[in-house]
Amino acid sequence: MISEMNETLLIARDYDLAATLTSGQAFRWIPRDGRWESILHGRYVSLQQLPEGIEARTLEPQIDWDWLREYLQIETDLDLVLETFPKDAPMQTAVRACRGLRLLRQEPWECLASFILSSTKQIVQIQQIVKALCECYGGEIAGSAEMHCTFPLPSRLATLSESNLRSCKMGFRAPYLLETARIIDSGKLDLEALRKLSTDEARLALMGLPGVGEKIANCVLLFAYGFQDAFPVDVWVQKAIAQLYFPKRRPTRKRLKRFVETHFGPNAGYAQQYLFHYMRTRVRNAQ
DNA sequence: GTCCAGGGATTCA
DNA sequence: TGAATCCATGGA
């Protein structure tokens, strides 16, 4: 018998929900009363960390929870991932400090659009811009305590003007988002088709979009498609690698690129997330 | 390689 | 409390 429920418990160990949801991968999780609220695949969901796993609630009964298990990557065996990390001191320190940090598997369009908006913005500000965009142009949806909004589809954004988007405080990123929305809406680039490509092919396709360079392409490859070898290098990761691995002399860009492509193994992107989170939450406060 | 493009949060004085 | 700096950058 299949029973439809609006609540479930996803069993998981070594899953630090708060660290995962605040580590700069996703920008639409709101803490409320010890739980985390967001909109996934057009529906309201509320999560809570429990000792044995993650409890999830929705408003409507769910036939299955596969969409959430996929998003949270609940089946990932973290031990297997961590085993592939290099056994050097910096990496082990980051793992000890952030154990339980996970990579999500997000919806490609929202992830792509969010990271186009991320350039030279701090995480708090990215959250504000994305919130404004959803409130202006997303669809309203009921939540447990207040109204939430869906992330606007490419077809919706494609109908807007640059100044419509600038009203969401995104500045010079507005024309990039608008043009990208129009390319996706027109079908010139099929985001679903990227799943079948190699990491390099998919990266090249994404970098063809306006406002998408190597860094943003790598974020989308890693956070939406699960290309575990994609390695986004932002200012934090660059700082981490320079300090931890090249303490004497700042590496050239070429040297740094070769290092990140060879040193971190098959789950380099996962390792990168540990370094990023470690630098942001531990090192900064210690200094 | 250099310079520029929002503007809010955070840090500094 | 006012000023300076910083920010998951890309494009011209």
Coordinates of N, CA, C and O in Angstrom, one line a residue, chain A residues 72-186:
Chain A
L72 N 18.9 16.8 -1.8 CA 19.8 16.7 -0.6 C 21.0 15.7 -0.8 O 21.9 15.7 0.0
Q73 N 20.9 14.9 -1.9 CA 21.9 13.9 -2.1 C 22.1 13.0 -0.9 O 23.2 12.8 -0.4
I74 N 20.9 12.5 -0.4 CA 20.8 11.9 0.9 C 21.5 10.5 0.8 O 22.0 10.0 1.9
E75 N 21.6 9.9 -0.4 CA 22.2 8.6 -0.5 C 23.8 8.6 -0.5 O 24.4 7.6 -0.4
T76 N 24.3 9.8 -0.7 CA 25.8 9.9 -0.8 C 26.4 9.4 0.4 O 26.1 9.8 1.5
D77 N 27.4 8.5 0.3 CA 28.1 8.0 1.4 C 29.3 8.9 1.6 O 30.3 8.9 0.9
L78 N 29.2 9.8 2.6 CA 30.2 10.8 2.8 C 31.6 10.2 3.1 O 32.6 10.7 2.6
D79 N 31.7 9.1 3.8 CA 33.0 8.4 4.0 C 33.7 8.1 2.7 O 34.9 8.3 2.6
L80 N 33.0 7.6 1.7 CA 33.6 7.3 0.5 C 34.1 8.5 -0.2 O 35.2 8.4 -0.9
V81 N 33.4 9.6 -0.1 CA 33.9 10.9 -0.7 C 35.1 11.4 0.0 O 36.1 11.7 -0.7
L82 N 35.0 11.4 1.3 CA 36.2 12.0 2.1 C 37.4 11.1 1.9 O 38.5 11.7 1.9
E83 N 37.3 9.8 1.7 CA 38.4 9.0 1.5 C 39.2 9.4 0.2 O 40.4 9.1 0.2
T84 N 38.6 10.0 -0.7 CA 39.3 10.3 -2.0 C 40.0 11.7 -1.9 O 40.8 12.0 -2.8
F85 N 39.8 12.4 -0.8 CA 40.5 13.7 -0.6 C 42.0 13.4 -0.4 O 42.4 12.4 0.2
P86 N 42.8 14.4 -0.8 CA 44.3 14.2 -0.5 C 44.5 14.2 1.0 O 43.8 14.8 1.8
K87 N 45.5 13.5 1.4 CA 45.8 13.3 2.9 C 46.7 14.3 3.4 O 47.6 14.0 4.2
D88 N 46.6 15.5 2.9 CA 47.5 16.6 3.4 C 46.9 17.3 4.6 O 45.7 17.2 4.9
A89 N 47.7 18.0 5.3 CA 47.2 18.6 6.6 C 46.1 19.7 6.4 O 45.1 19.6 7.1
P90 N 46.2 20.6 5.4 CA 45.1 21.5 5.2 C 43.8 20.9 5.0 O 42.8 21.3 5.6
M91 N 43.8 19.9 4.1 CA 42.5 19.2 3.7 C 42.0 18.5 5.0 O 40.7 18.5 5.2
Q92 N 42.8 17.8 5.7 CA 42.3 17.1 6.9 C 41.8 18.0 7.9 O 40.8 17.7 8.6
T93 N 42.4 19.2 8.1 CA 41.9 20.2 9.0 C 40.5 20.7 8.6 O 39.6 20.8 9.5
A94 N 40.4 21.0 7.3 CA 39.1 21.4 6.8 C 38.0 20.4 7.0 O 36.9 20.7 7.4
V95 N 38.3 19.1 6.8 CA 37.4 18.0 7.0 C 37.0 17.9 8.5 O 35.8 17.7 8.8
R96 N 38.0 17.9 9.3 CA 37.7 17.8 10.8 C 36.8 19.0 11.2 O 35.8 18.8 12.0
A97 N 37.0 20.2 10.7 CA 36.2 21.3 11.1 C 34.8 21.3 10.5 O 33.9 21.9 11.1
C98 N 34.6 20.7 9.3 CA 33.3 20.9 8.6 C 32.6 19.5 8.3 O 31.8 19.5 7.5
R99 N 33.0 18.5 9.0 CA 32.5 17.2 8.7 C 30.9 17.2 8.7 O 30.4 17.8 9.6
G100 N 30.4 16.7 7.7 CA 28.9 16.7 7.6 C 28.4 17.7 6.5 O 27.3 17.7 6.1
L101 N 29.3 18.5 6.0 CA 29.0 19.4 4.9 C 28.8 18.6 3.7 O 29.6 17.7 3.4
R102 N 27.8 18.9 2.9 CA 27.4 18.1 1.7 C 27.3 19.0 0.5 O 27.1 20.2 0.6
L103 N 27.3 18.4 -0.6 CA 26.9 19.1 -1.9 C 25.5 18.8 -2.2 O 25.1 17.6 -2.1
L104 N 24.7 19.8 -2.6 CA 23.4 19.7 -3.0 C 23.3 19.4 -4.5 O 24.3 19.5 -5.2
R105 N 22.1 19.0 -5.0 CA 21.9 18.8 -6.4 C 20.7 19.6 -6.8 O 19.6 19.2 -6.6
Q106 N 21.0 20.9 -7.3 CA 19.9 21.8 -7.5 C 19.3 21.8 -8.8 O 19.9 21.2 -9.8
E107 N 18.2 22.5 -9.0 CA 17.6 22.7 -10.3 C 18.5 23.6 -11.2 O 18.9 24.7 -10.7
P108 N 18.8 23.2 -12.4 CA 19.8 23.9 -13.2 C 19.5 25.4 -13.4 O 20.4 26.2 -13.3
W109 N 18.3 25.7 -13.8 CA 18.0 27.1 -14.1 C 18.2 28.0 -12.9 O 18.8 29.0 -13.0
E110 N 17.6 27.6 -11.8 CA 17.7 28.5 -10.6 C 19.2 28.6 -10.2 O 19.6 29.7 -9.8
C111 N 19.9 27.5 -10.3 CA 21.3 27.6 -9.9 C 22.1 28.5 -10.9 O 22.9 29.4 -10.4
L112 N 21.9 28.3 -12.2 CA 22.6 29.2 -13.2 C 22.2 30.6 -13.0 O 23.1 31.5 -12.9
A113 N 21.0 30.9 -12.9 CA 20.5 32.3 -12.7 C 21.1 32.9 -11.4 O 21.6 34.1 -11.4
S114 N 21.1 32.2 -10.4 CA 21.6 32.7 -9.1 C 23.1 33.0 -9.1 O 23.5 34.0 -8.6
F115 N 23.8 32.1 -9.8 CA 25.2 32.4 -9.9 C 25.6 33.5 -10.8 O 26.7 34.1 -10.7
I116 N 24.8 33.7 -11.9 CA 25.0 34.9 -12.7 C 24.9 36.2 -11.8 O 25.6 37.1 -12.0
L117 N 24.0 36.1 -10.9 CA 23.8 37.2 -10.0 C 24.8 37.3 -8.9 O 24.8 38.3 -8.1
S118 N 25.7 36.3 -8.8 CA 26.6 36.2 -7.6 C 27.9 37.0 -7.8 O 28.6 37.2 -6.8
S119 N 28.2 37.5 -9.0 CA 29.5 38.0 -9.3 C 29.8 39.3 -8.5 O 28.9 40.2 -8.5
T120 N 30.9 39.3 -7.8 CA 31.3 40.4 -6.9 C 30.2 40.8 -5.9 O 30.0 42.0 -5.7
K121 N 29.5 39.8 -5.4 CA 28.5 40.1 -4.4 C 28.8 39.1 -3.3 O 29.3 38.0 -3.5
Q122 N 28.5 39.6 -2.0 CA 28.6 38.7 -0.9 C 27.4 37.8 -0.8 O 26.3 38.2 -1.3
I123 N 27.5 36.7 -0.1 CA 26.4 35.7 0.0 C 25.1 36.4 0.5 O 24.1 36.2 0.0
V124 N 25.2 37.2 1.5 CA 24.0 37.9 2.1 C 23.3 38.7 1.0 O 22.1 38.8 0.9
Q125 N 24.2 39.4 0.2 CA 23.6 40.3 -0.9 C 23.0 39.4 -2.0 O 21.9 39.8 -2.6
I126 N 23.6 38.3 -2.3 CA 23.0 37.4 -3.3 C 21.7 36.9 -2.9 O 20.7 36.9 -3.7
Q127 N 21.6 36.6 -1.6 CA 20.3 36.2 -1.0 C 19.2 37.3 -1.2 O 18.1 37.0 -1.6
Q128 N 19.6 38.5 -1.0 CA 18.7 39.6 -1.1 C 18.2 39.8 -2.5 O 17.0 40.1 -2.8
I129 N 19.2 39.7 -3.5 CA 18.8 39.9 -4.9 C 17.9 38.8 -5.4 O 16.8 39.1 -6.0
V130 N 18.2 37.6 -5.0 CA 17.4 36.4 -5.4 C 16.0 36.5 -4.8 O 15.0 36.3 -5.5
K131 N 15.9 37.0 -3.6 CA 14.6 37.1 -2.9 C 13.8 38.2 -3.6 O 12.6 38.0 -3.9
A132 N 14.4 39.3 -4.0 CA 13.7 40.4 -4.7 C 13.2 39.9 -6.0 O 12.1 40.2 -6.4
L133 N 14.1 39.2 -6.7 CA 13.7 38.6 -8.0 C 12.5 37.7 -7.9 O 11.5 37.8 -8.8
C134 N 12.5 36.8 -7.0 CA 11.4 35.9 -6.8 C 10.1 36.6 -6.4 O 9.0 36.3 -6.9
E135 N 10.2 37.6 -5.5 CA 9.1 38.3 -5.0 C 8.4 39.2 -6.1 O 7.2 39.3 -6.2
C136 N 9.3 39.7 -7.0 CA 8.8 40.5 -8.1 C 8.2 39.7 -9.3 O 7.2 40.0 -9.8
Y137 N 8.9 38.6 -9.6 CA 8.6 37.9 -10.9 C 8.3 36.4 -10.7 O 8.0 35.8 -11.7
G138 N 8.4 35.9 -9.5 CA 8.1 34.5 -9.3 C 6.6 34.3 -9.0 O 5.9 35.3 -9.0
G139 N 6.2 33.1 -8.9 CA 4.8 32.8 -8.6 C 4.6 32.7 -7.1 O 5.4 32.1 -6.4
E140 N 3.5 33.2 -6.6 CA 3.2 33.1 -5.2 C 2.8 31.7 -4.8 O 2.1 31.0 -5.5
I141 N 3.2 31.3 -3.6 CA 2.9 30.0 -3.1 C 2.7 30.0 -1.6 O 3.4 30.7 -1.0
A142 N 1.8 29.3 -1.1 CA 1.5 29.3 0.3 C 2.7 28.6 1.1 O 3.2 27.7 0.6
G143 N 3.0 29.2 2.2 CA 4.0 28.5 3.1 C 3.3 28.3 4.4 O 2.1 28.5 4.6
S144 N 4.0 27.8 5.4 CA 3.4 27.4 6.7 C 3.0 28.7 7.5 O 2.0 28.8 8.1
A145 N 3.9 29.7 7.4 CA 3.7 30.9 8.2 C 3.5 32.1 7.4 O 2.8 33.1 7.7
E146 N 4.1 32.1 6.2 CA 3.9 33.3 5.3 C 4.0 32.9 3.8 O 4.3 31.7 3.5
M147 N 3.8 33.8 2.9 CA 3.8 33.5 1.5 C 5.2 33.3 1.1 O 6.1 34.0 1.5
H148 N 5.4 32.4 0.2 CA 6.8 32.2 -0.5 C 6.6 32.4 -2.0 O 5.4 32.5 -2.4
C149 N 7.7 32.4 -2.7 CA 7.6 32.6 -4.1 C 8.4 31.6 -4.8 O 9.5 31.2 -4.3
T150 N 8.0 31.2 -6.0 CA 8.8 30.3 -6.8 C 9.9 31.1 -7.5 O 9.7 32.3 -7.7
F151 N 10.9 30.5 -8.0 CA 11.9 31.1 -8.8 C 11.4 31.3 -10.2 O 10.9 30.4 -10.8
P152 N 11.4 32.6 -10.7 CA 10.8 32.8 -12.0 C 11.5 32.0 -13.1 O 12.7 31.9 -13.2
L153 N 10.7 31.5 -14.0 CA 11.1 30.7 -15.1 C 11.8 31.6 -16.2 O 11.5 32.8 -16.2
P154 N 12.6 31.0 -17.0 CA 13.3 31.7 -18.1 C 12.2 32.4 -19.0 O 12.4 33.6 -19.4
S155 N 11.1 31.7 -19.2 CA 10.0 32.3 -20.1 C 9.5 33.6 -19.5 O 9.1 34.5 -20.2
R156 N 9.4 33.6 -18.2 CA 8.9 34.9 -17.5 C 9.9 36.0 -17.6 O 9.6 37.1 -18.0
L157 N 11.2 35.7 -17.3 CA 12.2 36.7 -17.3 C 12.4 37.2 -18.8 O 12.7 38.4 -19.0
A158 N 12.2 36.4 -19.7 CA 12.5 36.7 -21.1 C 11.6 37.8 -21.6 O 11.9 38.6 -22.5
T159 N 10.4 38.0 -20.9 CA 9.4 39.0 -21.3 C 9.8 40.4 -20.7 O 9.1 41.4 -21.0
L160 N 10.7 40.4 -19.8 CA 11.0 41.6 -19.0 C 12.0 42.5 -19.8 O 12.6 42.1 -20.8
S161 N 12.2 43.7 -19.2 CA 13.2 44.6 -19.7 C 14.4 44.7 -18.7 O 14.2 44.2 -17.6
E162 N 15.5 45.2 -19.2 CA 16.6 45.3 -18.3 C 16.3 46.1 -17.1 O 16.8 45.8 -16.0
S163 N 15.5 47.2 -17.3 CA 15.3 48.1 -16.1 C 14.3 47.4 -15.1 O 14.4 47.6 -13.9
N164 N 13.5 46.5 -15.6 CA 12.6 45.6 -14.7 C 13.6 44.9 -13.7 O 13.4 44.8 -12.5
L165 N 14.6 44.3 -14.3 CA 15.5 43.5 -13.5 C 16.4 44.3 -12.6 O 16.7 44.0 -11.5
R166 N 16.8 45.5 -13.1 CA 17.6 46.4 -12.3 C 16.9 46.8 -11.0 O 17.5 47.1 -10.0
S167 N 15.6 46.8 -11.1 CA 14.8 47.2 -9.9 C 15.0 46.2 -8.8 O 14.6 46.4 -7.6
C168 N 15.5 45.0 -9.1 CA 15.8 44.0 -8.1 C 17.2 44.1 -7.6 O 17.8 43.2 -7.0
K169 N 17.8 45.3 -7.8 CA 19.1 45.6 -7.2 C 20.3 44.7 -7.8 O 21.3 44.5 -7.1
M170 N 20.2 44.3 -9.0 CA 21.2 43.4 -9.5 C 22.2 44.1 -10.4 O 23.2 43.5 -10.8
G171 N 22.0 45.4 -10.6 CA 23.0 46.3 -11.2 C 23.4 45.7 -12.6 O 22.6 45.3 -13.4
F172 N 24.7 45.7 -12.8 CA 25.2 45.4 -14.2 C 25.0 43.9 -14.6 O 25.2 43.6 -15.7
R173 N 24.5 43.1 -13.6 CA 24.2 41.7 -13.9 C 22.9 41.6 -14.7 O 22.6 40.5 -15.2
A174 N 22.1 42.6 -14.7 CA 20.7 42.5 -15.3 C 20.8 42.1 -16.7 O 20.0 41.2 -17.1
P175 N 21.6 42.8 -17.6 CA 21.6 42.4 -19.0 C 22.0 41.0 -19.2 O 21.6 40.3 -20.1
Y176 N 23.0 40.5 -18.3 CA 23.4 39.1 -18.5 C 22.3 38.1 -18.2 O 22.1 37.2 -18.9
L177 N 21.6 38.4 -17.1 CA 20.5 37.5 -16.7 C 19.4 37.5 -17.8 O 18.9 36.4 -18.1
L178 N 19.1 38.7 -18.3 CA 18.0 38.8 -19.2 C 18.4 38.1 -20.5 O 17.6 37.3 -21.0
E179 N 19.6 38.3 -21.0 CA 20.0 37.6 -22.3 C 20.1 36.1 -22.1 O 19.6 35.4 -23.0
T180 N 20.6 35.7 -21.0 CA 20.6 34.2 -20.7 C 19.2 33.6 -20.6 O 19.0 32.6 -21.2
A181 N 18.3 34.3 -20.0 CA 16.9 33.8 -19.9 C 16.3 33.7 -21.3 O 15.6 32.7 -21.6
R182 N 16.7 34.6 -22.2 CA 16.1 34.6 -23.5 C 16.7 33.4 -24.3 O 16.0 32.8 -25.1
I183 N 18.0 33.2 -24.1 CA 18.6 32.1 -24.8 C 18.0 30.7 -24.4 O 17.7 29.8 -25.2
I184 N 17.8 30.6 -23.0 CA 17.3 29.3 -22.5 C 15.8 29.2 -23.0 O 15.4 28.1 -23.4
D185 N 15.1 30.3 -22.9 CA 13.7 30.2 -23.3 C 13.5 29.9 -24.8 O 12.6 29.2 -25.1
S186 N 14.4 30.4 -25.6 CA 14.3 30.1 -27.0 C 14.7 28.7 -27.4 O 14.4 28.3 -28.5

